[in-house]
Structures are given as structure tokens and as C-alpha cells.
Short mmCIF file of C-alpha atoms in Angstrom, two decimals:
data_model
loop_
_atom_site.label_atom_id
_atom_site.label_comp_id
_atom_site.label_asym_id
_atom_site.label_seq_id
_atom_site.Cartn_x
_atom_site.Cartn_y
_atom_site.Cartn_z
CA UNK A 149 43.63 33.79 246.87
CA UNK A 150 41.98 32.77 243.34
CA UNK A 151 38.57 33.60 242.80
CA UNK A 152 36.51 30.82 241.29
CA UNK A 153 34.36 31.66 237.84
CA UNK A 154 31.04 29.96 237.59
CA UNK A 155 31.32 28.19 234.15
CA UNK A 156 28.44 28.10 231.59
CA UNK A 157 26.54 25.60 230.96
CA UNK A 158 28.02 23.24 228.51
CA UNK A 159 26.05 21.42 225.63
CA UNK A 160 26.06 17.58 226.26
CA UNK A 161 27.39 17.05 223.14
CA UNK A 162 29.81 19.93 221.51
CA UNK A 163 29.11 20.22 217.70
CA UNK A 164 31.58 18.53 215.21
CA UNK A 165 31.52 17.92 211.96
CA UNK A 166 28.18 18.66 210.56
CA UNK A 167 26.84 21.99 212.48
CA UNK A 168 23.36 20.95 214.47
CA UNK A 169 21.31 23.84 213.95
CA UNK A 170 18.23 22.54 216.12
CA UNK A 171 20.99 21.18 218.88
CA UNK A 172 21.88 24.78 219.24
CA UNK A 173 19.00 26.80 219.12
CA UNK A 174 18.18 24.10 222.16
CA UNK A 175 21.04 25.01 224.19
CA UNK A 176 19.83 28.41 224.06
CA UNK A 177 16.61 27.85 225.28
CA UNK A 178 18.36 25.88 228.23
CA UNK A 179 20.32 28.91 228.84
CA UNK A 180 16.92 31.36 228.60
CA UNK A 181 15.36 29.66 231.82
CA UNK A 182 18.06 31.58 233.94
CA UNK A 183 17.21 35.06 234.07
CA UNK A 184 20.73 36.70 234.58
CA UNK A 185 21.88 34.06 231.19
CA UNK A 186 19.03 35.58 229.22
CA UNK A 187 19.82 39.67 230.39
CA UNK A 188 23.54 38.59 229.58
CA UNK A 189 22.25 37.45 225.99
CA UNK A 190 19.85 40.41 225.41
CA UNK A 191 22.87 42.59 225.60
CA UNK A 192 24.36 41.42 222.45
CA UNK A 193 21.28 42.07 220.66
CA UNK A 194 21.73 43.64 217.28
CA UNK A 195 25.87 43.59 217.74
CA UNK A 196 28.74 42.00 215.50
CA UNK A 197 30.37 39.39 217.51
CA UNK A 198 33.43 41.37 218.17
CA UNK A 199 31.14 43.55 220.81
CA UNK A 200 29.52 40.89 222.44
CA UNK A 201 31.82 40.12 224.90
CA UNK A 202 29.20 38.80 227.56
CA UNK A 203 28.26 36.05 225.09
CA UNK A 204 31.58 34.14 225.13
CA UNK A 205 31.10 32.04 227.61
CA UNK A 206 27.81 30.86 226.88
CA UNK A 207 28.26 30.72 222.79
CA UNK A 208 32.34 29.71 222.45
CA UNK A 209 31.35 25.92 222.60
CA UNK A 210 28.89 26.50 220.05
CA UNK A 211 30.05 29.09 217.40
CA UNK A 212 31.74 27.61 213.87
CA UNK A 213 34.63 29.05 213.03
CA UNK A 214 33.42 30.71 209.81
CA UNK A 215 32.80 34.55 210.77
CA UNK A 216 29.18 34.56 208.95
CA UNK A 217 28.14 31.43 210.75
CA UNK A 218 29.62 32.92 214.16
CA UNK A 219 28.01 35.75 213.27
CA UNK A 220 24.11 34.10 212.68
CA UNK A 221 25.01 31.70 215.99
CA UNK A 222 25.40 35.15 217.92
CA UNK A 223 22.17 36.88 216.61
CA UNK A 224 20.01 34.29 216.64
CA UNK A 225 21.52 33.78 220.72
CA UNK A 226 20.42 37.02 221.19
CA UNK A 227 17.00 36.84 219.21
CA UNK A 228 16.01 34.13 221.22
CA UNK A 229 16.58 35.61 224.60
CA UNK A 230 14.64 38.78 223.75
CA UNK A 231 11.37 37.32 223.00
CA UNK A 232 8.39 38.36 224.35
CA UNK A 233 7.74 36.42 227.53
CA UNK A 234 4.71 34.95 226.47
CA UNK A 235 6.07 33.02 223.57
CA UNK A 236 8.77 31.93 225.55
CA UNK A 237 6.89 28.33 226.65
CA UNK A 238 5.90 27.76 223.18
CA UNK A 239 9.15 28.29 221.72
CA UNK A 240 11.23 26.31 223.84
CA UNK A 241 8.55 22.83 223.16
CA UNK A 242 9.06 23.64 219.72
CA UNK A 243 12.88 23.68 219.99
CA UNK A 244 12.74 20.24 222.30
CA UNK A 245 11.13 18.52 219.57
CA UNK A 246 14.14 19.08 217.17
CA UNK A 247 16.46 16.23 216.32
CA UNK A 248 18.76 17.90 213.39
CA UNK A 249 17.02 14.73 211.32
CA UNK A 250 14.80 17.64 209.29
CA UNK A 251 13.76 18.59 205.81
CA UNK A 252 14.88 21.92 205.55
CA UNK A 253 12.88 22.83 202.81
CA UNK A 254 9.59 21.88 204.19
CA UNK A 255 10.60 24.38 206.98
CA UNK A 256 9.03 27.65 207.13
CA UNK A 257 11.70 30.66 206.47
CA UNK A 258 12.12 34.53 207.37
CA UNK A 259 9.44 34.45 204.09
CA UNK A 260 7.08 32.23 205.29
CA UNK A 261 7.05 34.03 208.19
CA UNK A 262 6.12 37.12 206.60
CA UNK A 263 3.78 35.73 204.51
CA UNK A 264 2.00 34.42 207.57
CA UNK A 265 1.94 38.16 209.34
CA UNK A 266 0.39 39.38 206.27
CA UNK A 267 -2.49 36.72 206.22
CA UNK A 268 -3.27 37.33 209.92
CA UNK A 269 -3.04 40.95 209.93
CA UNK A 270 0.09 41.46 211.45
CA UNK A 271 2.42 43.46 208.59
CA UNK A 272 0.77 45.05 205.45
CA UNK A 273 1.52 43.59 202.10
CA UNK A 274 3.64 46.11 201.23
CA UNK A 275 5.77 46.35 204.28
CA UNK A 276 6.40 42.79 204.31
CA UNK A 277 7.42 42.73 200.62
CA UNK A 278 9.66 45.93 201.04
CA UNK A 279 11.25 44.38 204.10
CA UNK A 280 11.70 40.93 201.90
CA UNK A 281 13.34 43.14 198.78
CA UNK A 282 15.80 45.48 201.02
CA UNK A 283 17.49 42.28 202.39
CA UNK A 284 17.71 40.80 199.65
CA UNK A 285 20.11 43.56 198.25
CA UNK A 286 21.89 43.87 201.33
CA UNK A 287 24.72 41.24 203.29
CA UNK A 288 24.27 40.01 206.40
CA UNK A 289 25.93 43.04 208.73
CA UNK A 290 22.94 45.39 207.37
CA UNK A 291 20.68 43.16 207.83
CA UNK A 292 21.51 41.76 211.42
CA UNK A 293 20.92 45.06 213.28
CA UNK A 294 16.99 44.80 211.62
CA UNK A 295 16.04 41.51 212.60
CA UNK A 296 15.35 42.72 216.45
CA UNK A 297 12.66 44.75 215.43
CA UNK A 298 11.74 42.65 212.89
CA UNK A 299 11.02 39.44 214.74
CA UNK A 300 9.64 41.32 217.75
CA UNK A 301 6.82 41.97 215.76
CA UNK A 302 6.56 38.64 214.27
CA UNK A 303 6.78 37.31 217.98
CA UNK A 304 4.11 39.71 219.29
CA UNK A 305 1.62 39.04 216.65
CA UNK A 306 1.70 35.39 217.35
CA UNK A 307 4.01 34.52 214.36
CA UNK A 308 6.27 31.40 215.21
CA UNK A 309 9.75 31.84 213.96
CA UNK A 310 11.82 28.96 213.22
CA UNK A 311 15.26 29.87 214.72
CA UNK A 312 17.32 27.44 213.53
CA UNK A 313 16.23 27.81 209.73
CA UNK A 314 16.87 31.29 210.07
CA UNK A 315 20.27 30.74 211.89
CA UNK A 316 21.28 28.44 209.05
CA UNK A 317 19.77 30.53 206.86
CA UNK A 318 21.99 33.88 208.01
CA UNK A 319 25.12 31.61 207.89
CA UNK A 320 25.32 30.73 204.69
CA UNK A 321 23.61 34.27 203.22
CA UNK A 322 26.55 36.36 202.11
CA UNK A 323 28.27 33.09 200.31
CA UNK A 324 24.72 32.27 198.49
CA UNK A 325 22.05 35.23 199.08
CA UNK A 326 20.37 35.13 195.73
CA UNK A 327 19.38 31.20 196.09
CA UNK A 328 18.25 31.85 199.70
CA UNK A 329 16.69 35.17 199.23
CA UNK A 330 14.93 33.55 196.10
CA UNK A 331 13.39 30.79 198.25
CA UNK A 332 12.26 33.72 201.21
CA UNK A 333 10.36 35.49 198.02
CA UNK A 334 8.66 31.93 197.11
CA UNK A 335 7.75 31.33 200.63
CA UNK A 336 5.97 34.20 201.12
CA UNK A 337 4.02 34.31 197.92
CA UNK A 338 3.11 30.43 198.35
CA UNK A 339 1.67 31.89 201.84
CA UNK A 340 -0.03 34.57 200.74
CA UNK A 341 -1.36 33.11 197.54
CA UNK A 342 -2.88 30.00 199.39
CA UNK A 343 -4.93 32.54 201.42
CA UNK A 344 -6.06 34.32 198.71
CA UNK A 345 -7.12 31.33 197.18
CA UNK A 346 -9.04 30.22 200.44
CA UNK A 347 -10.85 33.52 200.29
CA UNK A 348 -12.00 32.94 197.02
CA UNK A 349 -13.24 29.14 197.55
CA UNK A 350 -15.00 30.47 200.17
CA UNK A 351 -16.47 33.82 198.81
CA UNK A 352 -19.92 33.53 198.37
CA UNK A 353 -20.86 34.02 194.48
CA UNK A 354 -22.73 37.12 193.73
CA UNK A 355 -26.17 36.16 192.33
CA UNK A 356 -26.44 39.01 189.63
CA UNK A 357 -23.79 37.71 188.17
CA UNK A 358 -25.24 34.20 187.82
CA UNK A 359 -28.57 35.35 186.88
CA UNK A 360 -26.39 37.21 183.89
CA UNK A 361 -24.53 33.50 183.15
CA UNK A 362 -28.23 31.65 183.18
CA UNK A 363 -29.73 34.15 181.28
#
């Protein structure tokens, strides 16, 4: 007697051609809503590929043949389905409302993303920048088994990430780091330096000083 496998849930439309970033990171919020899928992502958190063998069947259809872009379709899998629960809802109307149709440069990256955690309190300045200046020296395989902790505390401080900008964004790093890694650095200092500059529309002006200027 043959036992019967219950197959994964297959995309509507398999990738081809041009890789779908926001189709994906979709597909894995379908998976998420079933919580043995989302256990059987988790356990490939922070793993190359080639240990992930609970992932295959869900991420097969899905992965590009290039190793680094197999390699950011896995981690960002397994990103996704270890979020904190209560950005779960949030995420997945975020990832319904991509069409692939995007501007990816009017996206907010891994940078952004830090620049907004420093604004709001959630990473000092200097942690955030350190963090932005060891990736950018290292390739992808050190930097994949950070991004767990990493985005957990993006997640928990109520810092969206935008998984498909950072799944393209991993894919193509080790071929072109310096022009990505450049535009993570502007990000984050356009962030920070627009809230800076907010603070100091908004400072009040200190009257001894303008008695000194009228004087």
C-alpha cells in the first residue's frame, strides 16, 4: 500500500521569466495562516538552503535557480513566518496590495528601515549605523544568519519591513553590494536627516538669543 503525501500549496501562477518579488512574498503569507506551514518555515530560520530540507515543498515552485536568489527566497520564507504575531495581520494586507507593477526605488530598504528605528526610538544611532557598515563589508552567507535578530527587533518596535525589497535586495547583493549597500546608507540618512530637520522647524527659538540679534 502507497501512502499519499499532502502536497503544498501551489502559487496560481508559477514565476517565469521576470522573478515577481511581491507574488512571492504573497504566497508566503498564504502559507503563514496554517500553523504547522509556518513551524515548518521557522525551522529554516537563519540556515543556507542546503539545510532546510522542510522548506522544499513549500519554496521549490518558487526559488530561481541562481544560488544567491534561492538563497534570499529561503530567508526571507523564513523571516516572514517568524514574525511576531501581532504584526502578522498588518503584514499580510500590506503584501495583498502588491502587484509586482512597483517603483523600487521609492520603496523603503533594510536602510530605511533602520533609519526609521532610530527616529522612533527603537535602535541607537550608532547601532543602526554599525549594523548598516558591517554588512556592507560582508556577502550575503554572513549576513543571512543576522537578519533574524535583526528584523525581530524591527518587527517588535513597530517597524514595517518591506520583504520583497529586501528579498530582491539579498538576491542580487553579492553580484552588486556596493550599489545596493550605497543606496541602504542613503536611505537611512534621508530618514534620519528629515527628522532632524522636523525637530528643528519645530524647536521653539530661544529668546536670549533673539534679544542678542535685535539688539
Amino acid at each position: 500500500m502507497t501512502l499519499s503525501v499532502p502536497s503544498a500549496p501551489t502559487p496560481s501562477k508559477k514565476p517565469s521569466g521576470s522573478y515577481n518579488y511581491d507574488r512571492f512574498i504573497a504566497h508566503v503569507h498564504k502559507l503563514c495562516e496554517s500553523n504547522g506551514t509556518r513551524a515548518a518555515l521557522r525551522r529554516g530560520l537563519g540556515l543556507p538552503v542546503e539545510r532546510c530540507n522542510y522548506l522544499h515543498r513549500y519554496l521549490v515552485p518558487w526559488a530561481p535557480e541562481h544560488p544567491d536568489a534561492k538563497q534570499a527566497c529561503y530567508a526571507v520564507a523564513t523571516l516572514i513566518a517568524a514574525r511576531p504575531r501581532t504584526v502578522r495581520n498588518a503584514d499580510a494586507e500590506q503584501a495583498a496590495r502588491g502587484d509586482g507593477a512597483v517603483n523600487w526605488g521609492a520603496r523603503a530598504n533594510l536602510g530605511a528601515a533602520l533609519g526609521q528605528a532610530v527616529t522612533k526610538g527603537v535602535l541607537k544611532p550608532a547601532t543602526a549605523e554599525s549594523a548598516l557598515h558591517l554588512m556592507s563589508r560582508q556577502s550575503t552567507e554572513a549576513i543571512h544568519p543576522s537578519l533574524p535578530a535583526l528584523t525581530r527587533q524591527l518587527l517588535n518596535g513597530g517597524i514595517p519591513v518591506d520583504w520583497a525589497v529586501l528579498q530582491r535586495d539579498l538576491a542580487w547583493w553579492n553580484r552588486d553590494r556596493d550599489r545596493i549597500a550605497t543606496r541602504w546608507f542613503e536611505s537611512y540618512f534621508r530618514v534620519t536627516s528629515a527628522e532632524q530637520a522636523a525637530d528643528d522647524d519645530t524647536r521653539p527659538e530661544n529668546p536670549a538669543v533673539n534679544e542678542e540679534n535685535n539688539a
